[in-house]
Amino acid sequence: MATISFSHNHQPSDNRRGGSHHHRHGPVVEEIEGLIKVFNDGCVERPPIVPTVSPTLHPSAKATAFDIKLSNDTLIRVYIPEAAASPSVTLPLLVYFHGGGFCVGSTAWSCYHDFLTSLAVKTRCVVVSVNYRLAPEHRLPAAYDDGVNVVSWLVKQHISHGGYSSWV
């Protein structure tokens, strides 16, 4: 999308794609239009293309959702269907890694939140969504490391608590 801004002397300044993209952080060195801009100084901008939401669910959702911040600062969002309310029920666990090419995305994006709420209810699974660190600020394998840390944490929780019922 082209934008034209006017300076004090009312001469147009053309900022079209392909021109010199300058910003307070210097020129843009990499860009996926509408998703991410990487500036010369390493600053990264991601426009809010998808609304973010809290883990709060509508009362009719038939599930519970909440965030847990792990000791390594990785955030996970947990979805537990009503089916887990019975102590005699053991539900499977599904670990979900959102899309976005390791550069964009969040567990708090409304599209993932709505999808995972529905998935937890329909499949009767506990769903854990991993909010891994994004590139380019955190080069790979940081996102993989976050995933391994979450899975290791889940295994420890299962062993020490005999399941995931302590979350409910």
Short mmCIF file of C-alpha atoms in Angstrom, two decimals:
data_model
loop_
_atom_site.label_atom_id
_atom_site.label_comp_id
_atom_site.label_asym_id
_atom_site.label_seq_id
_atom_site.Cartn_x
_atom_site.Cartn_y
_atom_site.Cartn_z
CA MET A 1 0.00 0.00 0.00
CA ALA A 2 1.40 3.41 -0.94
CA THR A 3 1.20 6.33 1.42
CA ILE A 4 1.93 9.96 0.74
CA SER A 5 2.82 12.31 3.55
CA PHE A 6 3.28 16.06 3.36
CA SER A 7 6.19 17.92 4.87
CA HIS A 8 6.04 21.49 6.17
CA ASN A 9 6.62 22.94 2.70
CA HIS A 10 3.73 20.81 1.36
CA GLN A 11 5.92 18.86 -1.06
CA PRO A 12 4.81 15.22 -1.27
CA SER A 13 7.20 12.58 0.00
CA ASP A 14 6.74 9.28 -1.80
CA ASN A 15 7.04 6.27 0.51
CA ARG A 16 6.00 3.56 -1.96
CA ARG A 17 7.35 0.04 -1.69
CA GLY A 18 10.68 -0.12 -3.44
CA GLY A 19 11.59 3.41 -2.38
CA SER A 20 13.85 4.06 0.57
CA HIS A 21 11.90 2.95 3.63
CA HIS A 22 13.24 5.09 6.43
CA HIS A 23 11.96 5.04 9.95
CA ARG A 24 13.23 6.21 13.30
CA HIS A 25 15.05 2.86 13.46
CA GLY A 26 16.70 3.38 10.07
CA PRO A 27 15.87 1.76 6.77
CA VAL A 28 13.80 -1.40 6.46
CA VAL A 29 16.11 -4.29 5.60
CA GLU A 30 13.52 -7.09 5.41
CA GLU A 31 9.76 -6.96 5.10
CA ILE A 32 6.79 -9.22 4.58
CA GLU A 33 4.23 -6.56 3.86
CA GLY A 34 1.51 -6.42 6.47
CA LEU A 35 3.19 -9.02 8.72
CA ILE A 36 6.67 -7.98 9.78
CA LYS A 37 9.30 -5.28 9.22
CA VAL A 38 12.92 -5.63 10.27
CA PHE A 39 14.88 -2.39 10.52
CA ASN A 40 18.57 -1.72 10.07
CA ASP A 41 19.08 -1.35 13.85
CA GLY A 42 17.50 -4.77 14.54
CA CYS A 43 14.14 -3.37 15.68
CA VAL A 44 11.19 -5.49 14.58
CA GLU A 45 7.62 -4.31 14.03
CA ARG A 46 4.62 -6.60 13.72
CA PRO A 47 1.34 -4.81 13.04
CA PRO A 48 -1.64 -6.13 15.03
CA ILE A 49 -3.12 -8.13 12.15
CA VAL A 50 -5.09 -10.47 14.42
CA PRO A 51 -6.77 -9.34 17.64
CA THR A 52 -5.35 -10.78 20.85
CA VAL A 53 -7.59 -12.05 23.63
CA SER A 54 -7.26 -12.99 27.27
CA PRO A 55 -7.78 -16.62 28.26
CA THR A 56 -11.28 -15.77 29.48
CA LEU A 57 -13.95 -17.86 27.80
CA HIS A 58 -17.65 -17.27 27.31
CA PRO A 59 -19.63 -19.20 29.98
CA SER A 60 -21.21 -21.36 27.28
CA ALA A 61 -17.79 -22.53 26.02
CA LYS A 62 -17.83 -25.77 28.08
CA ALA A 63 -14.11 -25.36 28.77
CA THR A 64 -11.65 -23.50 30.96
CA ALA A 65 -8.63 -21.62 29.65
CA PHE A 66 -5.75 -20.02 31.51
CA ASP A 67 -2.14 -18.94 30.99
CA ILE A 68 0.87 -20.33 32.83
CA LYS A 69 4.26 -18.62 32.73
CA LEU A 70 7.00 -21.21 33.10
CA SER A 71 10.25 -20.54 34.94
CA ASN A 72 12.09 -19.94 31.64
CA ASP A 73 9.56 -17.16 30.75
CA THR A 74 7.82 -19.30 28.15
CA LEU A 75 4.08 -18.77 28.26
CA ILE A 76 1.58 -21.55 27.65
CA ARG A 77 -2.18 -21.31 27.31
CA VAL A 78 -4.05 -24.32 28.64
CA TYR A 79 -7.54 -25.38 27.52
CA ILE A 80 -9.42 -27.92 29.63
CA PRO A 81 -12.82 -29.20 28.54
CA GLU A 82 -15.65 -29.67 31.07
CA ALA A 83 -15.18 -33.41 30.62
CA ALA A 84 -12.12 -33.13 32.90
CA ALA A 85 -14.29 -32.03 35.84
CA SER A 86 -14.87 -35.63 36.87
CA PRO A 87 -11.92 -37.02 38.88
CA SER A 88 -12.42 -40.44 37.30
CA VAL A 89 -11.83 -39.11 33.78
CA THR A 90 -8.31 -39.05 32.36
CA LEU A 91 -8.04 -36.97 29.23
CA PRO A 92 -5.35 -37.07 26.54
CA LEU A 93 -2.97 -34.15 26.17
CA LEU A 94 -2.37 -32.30 22.91
CA VAL A 95 0.53 -29.82 22.62
CA TYR A 96 -0.07 -27.17 19.95
CA PHE A 97 2.50 -24.95 18.23
CA HIS A 98 0.88 -22.04 16.40
CA GLY A 99 1.70 -21.20 12.81
CA GLY A 100 3.51 -18.13 11.58
CA GLY A 101 6.83 -19.40 10.25
CA PHE A 102 8.47 -18.82 13.64
CA CYS A 103 8.22 -15.05 12.95
CA VAL A 104 4.61 -14.10 13.75
CA GLY A 105 1.79 -15.46 15.86
CA SER A 106 0.79 -15.82 19.49
CA THR A 107 -1.21 -18.10 21.72
CA ALA A 108 -3.33 -15.02 22.44
CA TRP A 109 -4.40 -14.51 18.81
CA SER A 110 -8.18 -14.78 18.72
CA CYS A 111 -8.17 -17.24 15.80
CA TYR A 112 -5.96 -19.75 17.66
CA HIS A 113 -7.82 -19.17 20.94
CA ASP A 114 -11.22 -19.85 19.37
CA PHE A 115 -9.95 -22.87 17.43
CA LEU A 116 -8.22 -24.45 20.43
CA THR A 117 -11.23 -23.91 22.70
CA SER A 118 -13.38 -25.75 20.19
CA LEU A 119 -10.74 -28.44 19.68
CA ALA A 120 -10.47 -29.13 23.43
CA VAL A 121 -14.24 -29.50 23.76
CA LYS A 122 -14.83 -31.59 20.63
CA THR A 123 -11.89 -33.95 21.14
CA ARG A 124 -12.12 -34.09 24.94
CA CYS A 125 -8.39 -33.29 25.18
CA VAL A 126 -6.40 -31.01 27.40
CA VAL A 127 -4.74 -28.64 24.92
CA VAL A 128 -1.52 -26.77 25.72
CA SER A 129 -0.61 -23.99 23.28
CA VAL A 130 3.05 -22.90 23.31
CA ASN A 131 3.91 -19.22 22.93
CA TYR A 132 7.46 -19.73 21.70
CA ARG A 133 9.99 -16.94 21.11
CA LEU A 134 9.82 -15.39 17.65
CA ALA A 135 12.54 -14.81 15.07
CA PRO A 136 14.39 -12.73 14.08
CA GLU A 137 14.82 -11.38 17.64
CA HIS A 138 15.37 -14.96 18.81
CA ARG A 139 17.15 -16.99 16.16
CA LEU A 140 16.34 -20.63 15.67
CA PRO A 141 16.61 -22.96 17.52
CA ALA A 142 15.09 -20.72 20.27
CA ALA A 143 11.53 -21.67 19.27
CA TYR A 144 12.47 -25.36 19.25
CA ASP A 145 14.15 -24.98 22.65
CA ASP A 146 10.96 -23.43 24.02
CA GLY A 147 8.95 -26.36 22.69
CA VAL A 148 11.32 -28.92 24.24
CA ASN A 149 11.20 -27.03 27.56
CA VAL A 150 7.39 -27.06 27.56
CA VAL A 151 7.20 -30.78 26.78
CA SER A 152 9.81 -31.51 29.49
CA TRP A 153 7.82 -29.41 31.97
CA LEU A 154 4.62 -31.28 31.05
CA VAL A 155 6.33 -34.65 31.60
CA LYS A 156 7.56 -33.49 35.03
CA GLN A 157 4.06 -32.26 35.92
CA HIS A 158 2.58 -35.60 34.89
CA ILE A 159 5.14 -37.58 36.90
CA SER A 160 5.03 -35.44 40.05
CA HIS A 161 1.25 -34.91 40.11
CA GLY A 162 0.10 -38.17 38.58
CA GLY A 163 -1.55 -36.39 35.67
CA TYR A 164 -2.82 -32.95 34.81
CA SER A 165 -5.82 -32.91 37.17
CA SER A 166 -4.02 -30.48 39.51
CA TRP A 167 -4.59 -27.75 36.88
CA VAL A 168 -8.36 -28.12 36.98
#
